[in-house]
Amino acid sequence: MANTSMEETVAESQYCKDLDPISKQRYTKLISKYVGSDPYVMKMSEFSTELRDLPAVEAVDITNYLVLQTSYYTRQQMKAYKSLEAYNFFVSGWVNHLGTKRLRDNHRLVFARVNHSQRSNETPLKTWIIAKEDGEVIAAHCNCMAGLSESCSHVGAVLFSIEAGVKMRDTASCTSEQCKWLIPSHVKKISAAPVALIDFSSAKSKKQKLDRSFEGRTPENPFQRVEMG
């Protein structure tokens, strides 16, 4: 009997089937090597929402992947401003249904839904990330128009969400109950509001505010509770 490779037998989503031949080969090679199944055919019940299961992604891991690592397709580095844009997506509450699945060889698959950049009222995008348990990011993908670059702003937003979850898990000054209120809650729809009620803070200032909250240097909890399920 002829040997059949995992790449030939892996369950494929319709998204995968619709890819051009070169992109499909790259996509199936990644999921075959690390996951064994297309994340886009998995159910959310297969993923854990417990913080203890998240890979230990830190700022240096995000920088290495988003800013320093070369894109497989464009062969160009992702510019630093893109990482700030991605952080703004995170603090704006565009990431939801974050879940983690343990893989072989101490790898983790993190799956999340992220609002569209320009069309927040449409069905959220699906984004997945493969990382080692120690936080090193191996690969990522999103079903947005720029997802084939493996480093779009939606991927960045999920990475920042993971980083925040890890800080919640590991910060001694933050009790489990207090930490539940630090991550930005999911925003399903952006409604009109008076200018006086709109937060025009930059992504950088929001990051500093969140970091201070994790470190217990401010009594305020500037964000609402995250929706994990």
Short mmCIF file of C-alpha atoms in Angstrom, two decimals:
data_model
loop_
_atom_site.label_atom_id
_atom_site.label_comp_id
_atom_site.label_asym_id
_atom_site.label_seq_id
_atom_site.Cartn_x
_atom_site.Cartn_y
_atom_site.Cartn_z
CA MET A 1 0.00 0.00 0.00
CA ALA A 2 1.37 3.41 -0.95
CA ASN A 3 2.21 5.82 1.83
CA THR A 4 -0.10 8.82 2.15
CA SER A 5 1.32 11.99 3.65
CA MET A 6 -0.54 13.99 6.28
CA GLU A 7 -0.58 16.92 3.86
CA GLU A 8 -2.64 14.83 1.45
CA THR A 9 -5.15 13.69 4.06
CA VAL A 10 -5.61 16.78 6.23
CA ALA A 11 -9.20 18.02 6.41
CA GLU A 12 -9.51 21.21 4.39
CA SER A 13 -11.86 24.14 4.88
CA GLN A 14 -13.57 25.78 1.93
CA TYR A 15 -11.20 28.70 2.47
CA CYS A 16 -8.23 26.41 1.91
CA LYS A 17 -9.79 24.84 -1.17
CA ASP A 18 -10.31 28.26 -2.75
CA LEU A 19 -6.67 29.33 -2.40
CA ASP A 20 -4.41 29.52 -5.43
CA PRO A 21 -2.12 26.46 -5.80
CA ILE A 22 1.01 28.09 -4.35
CA SER A 23 -0.80 29.60 -1.35
CA LYS A 24 -2.66 26.35 -0.74
CA GLN A 25 0.58 24.39 -0.70
CA ARG A 26 2.05 26.78 1.86
CA TYR A 27 -1.12 26.71 3.97
CA THR A 28 -1.51 22.92 4.03
CA LYS A 29 2.20 22.47 4.77
CA LEU A 30 1.90 24.63 7.89
CA ILE A 31 -1.24 23.01 9.28
CA SER A 32 -0.02 19.52 8.43
CA LYS A 33 3.29 20.01 10.20
CA TYR A 34 1.99 21.63 13.37
CA VAL A 35 -1.77 21.08 13.71
CA GLY A 36 -2.89 18.06 11.72
CA SER A 37 -6.20 19.68 10.81
CA ASP A 38 -7.32 22.95 9.26
CA PRO A 39 -8.15 25.37 12.12
CA TYR A 40 -11.02 26.71 10.02
CA VAL A 41 -12.89 23.40 10.30
CA MET A 42 -12.46 23.15 14.08
CA LYS A 43 -15.19 23.92 16.59
CA MET A 44 -14.77 26.41 19.42
CA SER A 45 -15.52 23.56 21.86
CA GLU A 46 -12.08 22.15 20.95
CA PHE A 47 -10.38 25.23 22.40
CA SER A 48 -9.72 26.16 26.00
CA THR A 49 -10.44 29.67 27.29
CA GLU A 50 -8.23 29.19 30.36
CA LEU A 51 -5.34 31.64 30.66
CA ARG A 52 -3.02 28.87 31.83
CA ASP A 53 -3.16 27.29 28.36
CA LEU A 54 -1.95 30.37 26.48
CA PRO A 55 1.59 30.30 25.04
CA ALA A 56 3.90 32.64 26.99
CA VAL A 57 3.98 35.34 24.30
CA GLU A 58 5.87 38.48 25.36
CA ALA A 59 6.60 41.82 23.69
CA VAL A 60 9.88 40.54 22.26
CA ASP A 61 8.07 37.62 20.57
CA ILE A 62 5.58 40.01 18.98
CA THR A 63 8.37 42.30 17.78
CA ASN A 64 10.30 39.38 16.34
CA TYR A 65 7.27 38.20 14.39
CA LEU A 66 5.53 41.43 13.33
CA VAL A 67 8.50 43.75 12.83
CA LEU A 68 11.66 41.70 12.29
CA GLN A 69 10.49 38.51 10.62
CA THR A 70 10.32 38.63 6.84
CA SER A 71 6.97 37.89 5.21
CA TYR A 72 6.89 34.62 3.28
CA TYR A 73 5.13 36.31 0.38
CA THR A 74 6.33 39.91 0.20
CA ARG A 75 9.90 39.32 1.42
CA GLN A 76 9.61 42.67 3.18
CA GLN A 77 9.61 43.49 6.87
CA MET A 78 6.32 44.52 8.41
CA LYS A 79 6.65 48.20 9.34
CA ALA A 80 6.55 49.24 12.99
CA TYR A 81 3.46 51.38 12.52
CA LYS A 82 1.51 48.26 11.67
CA SER A 83 2.18 46.85 15.12
CA LEU A 84 0.74 50.02 16.70
CA GLU A 85 -2.31 49.74 14.47
CA ALA A 86 -2.73 46.14 15.61
CA TYR A 87 -2.49 47.19 19.27
CA ASN A 88 -5.19 49.77 18.65
CA PHE A 89 -7.43 46.99 17.32
CA PHE A 90 -6.84 45.06 20.54
CA VAL A 91 -7.50 47.92 22.99
CA SER A 92 -10.56 48.91 20.95
CA GLY A 93 -12.14 45.55 21.78
CA TRP A 94 -12.03 44.02 18.31
CA VAL A 95 -10.69 40.61 19.44
CA ASN A 96 -13.15 38.02 20.75
CA HIS A 97 -13.65 34.29 21.27
CA LEU A 98 -9.97 33.76 22.05
CA GLY A 99 -9.23 30.07 22.59
CA THR A 100 -6.17 27.82 22.85
CA LYS A 101 -5.60 24.24 21.73
CA ARG A 102 -2.59 22.24 22.89
CA LEU A 103 -0.65 20.64 20.04
CA ARG A 104 2.15 18.10 19.93
CA ASP A 105 5.75 19.02 20.78
CA ASN A 106 4.70 21.76 23.23
CA HIS A 107 3.11 23.93 20.57
CA ARG A 108 -0.14 25.88 20.94
CA LEU A 109 -2.81 26.86 18.44
CA VAL A 110 -4.62 30.08 19.37
CA PHE A 111 -7.80 30.92 17.48
CA ALA A 112 -9.81 34.14 17.67
CA ARG A 113 -12.31 36.27 15.80
CA VAL A 114 -11.39 39.87 14.99
CA ASN A 115 -13.54 42.70 13.67
CA HIS A 116 -12.85 44.00 10.16
CA SER A 117 -10.62 47.07 9.99
CA GLN A 118 -13.07 49.20 8.02
CA ARG A 119 -16.35 47.27 8.33
CA SER A 120 -16.86 46.49 12.01
CA ASN A 121 -20.50 45.46 11.53
CA GLU A 122 -19.65 42.56 9.21
CA THR A 123 -18.98 38.98 10.30
CA PRO A 124 -15.67 38.97 12.25
CA LEU A 125 -12.56 37.59 10.61
CA LYS A 126 -11.05 34.29 11.71
CA THR A 127 -7.42 34.41 12.82
CA TRP A 128 -5.15 31.66 14.09
CA ILE A 129 -1.63 31.61 15.49
CA ILE A 130 0.81 28.77 16.13
CA ALA A 131 3.35 29.39 18.88
CA LYS A 132 5.67 27.39 21.07
CA GLU A 133 4.79 27.05 24.73
CA ASP A 134 7.61 29.49 25.56
CA GLY A 135 6.02 32.18 23.36
CA GLU A 136 8.00 31.97 20.12
CA VAL A 137 5.56 32.61 17.26
CA ILE A 138 5.91 30.06 14.47
CA ALA A 139 3.16 30.97 12.03
CA ALA A 140 -0.14 32.79 11.74
CA HIS A 141 -2.99 33.26 9.31
CA CYS A 142 -6.13 35.33 8.82
CA ASN A 143 -8.94 35.08 6.28
CA CYS A 144 -8.80 38.82 5.56
CA MET A 145 -7.56 40.13 2.20
CA ALA A 146 -4.04 40.52 3.61
CA GLY A 147 -4.06 37.25 5.53
CA LEU A 148 -1.76 35.42 3.13
CA SER A 149 1.07 37.66 4.32
CA GLU A 150 0.75 35.82 7.67
CA SER A 151 1.37 39.10 9.49
CA CYS A 152 -1.69 41.33 9.04
CA SER A 153 -2.92 43.74 11.72
CA HIS A 154 -5.57 41.22 12.83
CA VAL A 155 -2.82 38.70 13.59
CA GLY A 156 -1.05 41.43 15.54
CA ALA A 157 -4.19 42.22 17.52
CA VAL A 158 -4.53 38.59 18.57
CA LEU A 159 -0.87 38.47 19.59
CA PHE A 160 -1.34 41.53 21.81
CA SER A 161 -4.43 39.90 23.30
CA ILE A 162 -2.40 36.78 24.12
CA GLU A 163 0.34 38.92 25.66
CA ALA A 164 -2.22 40.67 27.89
CA GLY A 165 -3.66 37.32 28.96
CA VAL A 166 -0.18 36.06 29.89
CA LYS A 167 0.45 39.23 31.93
CA MET A 168 -2.83 38.67 33.73
CA ARG A 169 -1.81 35.11 34.49
CA ASP A 170 1.70 35.95 35.67
CA THR A 171 1.34 39.29 37.46
CA ALA A 172 1.50 38.79 41.22
CA SER A 173 0.01 42.21 41.99
CA CYS A 174 -3.15 41.39 40.06
CA THR A 175 -5.63 39.00 41.67
CA SER A 176 -7.63 36.74 39.37
CA GLU A 177 -10.82 38.67 40.03
CA GLN A 178 -9.21 42.07 39.39
CA CYS A 179 -7.54 40.87 36.21
CA LYS A 180 -10.86 39.83 34.69
CA TRP A 181 -11.64 43.51 34.22
CA LEU A 182 -8.38 44.63 32.62
CA ILE A 183 -8.64 43.25 29.08
CA PRO A 184 -10.81 45.31 26.68
CA SER A 185 -14.27 43.83 26.19
CA HIS A 186 -15.40 42.76 22.75
CA VAL A 187 -17.12 45.48 20.73
CA LYS A 188 -19.75 43.98 18.42
CA LYS A 189 -20.91 47.25 16.91
CA ILE A 190 -19.53 50.77 16.90
CA SER A 191 -22.35 53.15 17.69
CA ALA A 192 -22.48 56.91 17.20
CA ALA A 193 -21.54 58.93 20.28
CA PRO A 194 -20.99 62.56 21.26
CA VAL A 195 -17.44 63.78 20.68
CA ALA A 196 -17.03 64.39 24.42
CA LEU A 197 -17.50 60.66 25.09
CA ILE A 198 -15.07 59.40 22.45
CA ASP A 199 -11.60 58.32 23.57
CA PHE A 200 -9.03 59.79 21.18
CA SER A 201 -6.04 58.37 23.06
CA SER A 202 -3.29 56.94 20.90
CA ALA A 203 -2.52 53.22 20.88
CA LYS A 204 0.78 54.01 22.63
CA SER A 205 -0.90 55.82 25.52
CA LYS A 206 -3.51 53.07 25.85
CA LYS A 207 -0.71 50.50 26.05
CA GLN A 208 1.00 52.46 28.81
CA LYS A 209 -2.28 52.72 30.72
CA LEU A 210 -2.93 48.99 30.45
CA ASP A 211 0.64 48.12 31.48
CA ARG A 212 0.31 50.33 34.58
CA SER A 213 -2.90 48.56 35.49
CA PHE A 214 -1.24 45.14 35.26
CA GLU A 215 1.61 46.36 37.43
CA GLY A 216 -0.79 47.67 40.05
CA ARG A 217 0.42 51.25 39.80
CA THR A 218 -3.05 52.73 39.39
CA PRO A 219 -6.30 51.96 41.22
CA GLU A 220 -8.43 52.40 38.14
CA ASN A 221 -9.60 49.63 35.87
CA PRO A 222 -9.88 51.40 32.49
CA PHE A 223 -11.33 48.48 30.58
CA GLN A 224 -14.40 46.28 30.83
CA ARG A 225 -14.50 42.56 31.21
CA VAL A 226 -13.44 40.40 28.27
CA GLU A 227 -15.85 37.99 26.55
CA MET A 228 -14.08 34.68 26.13
CA GLY A 229 -16.89 32.43 25.03
#
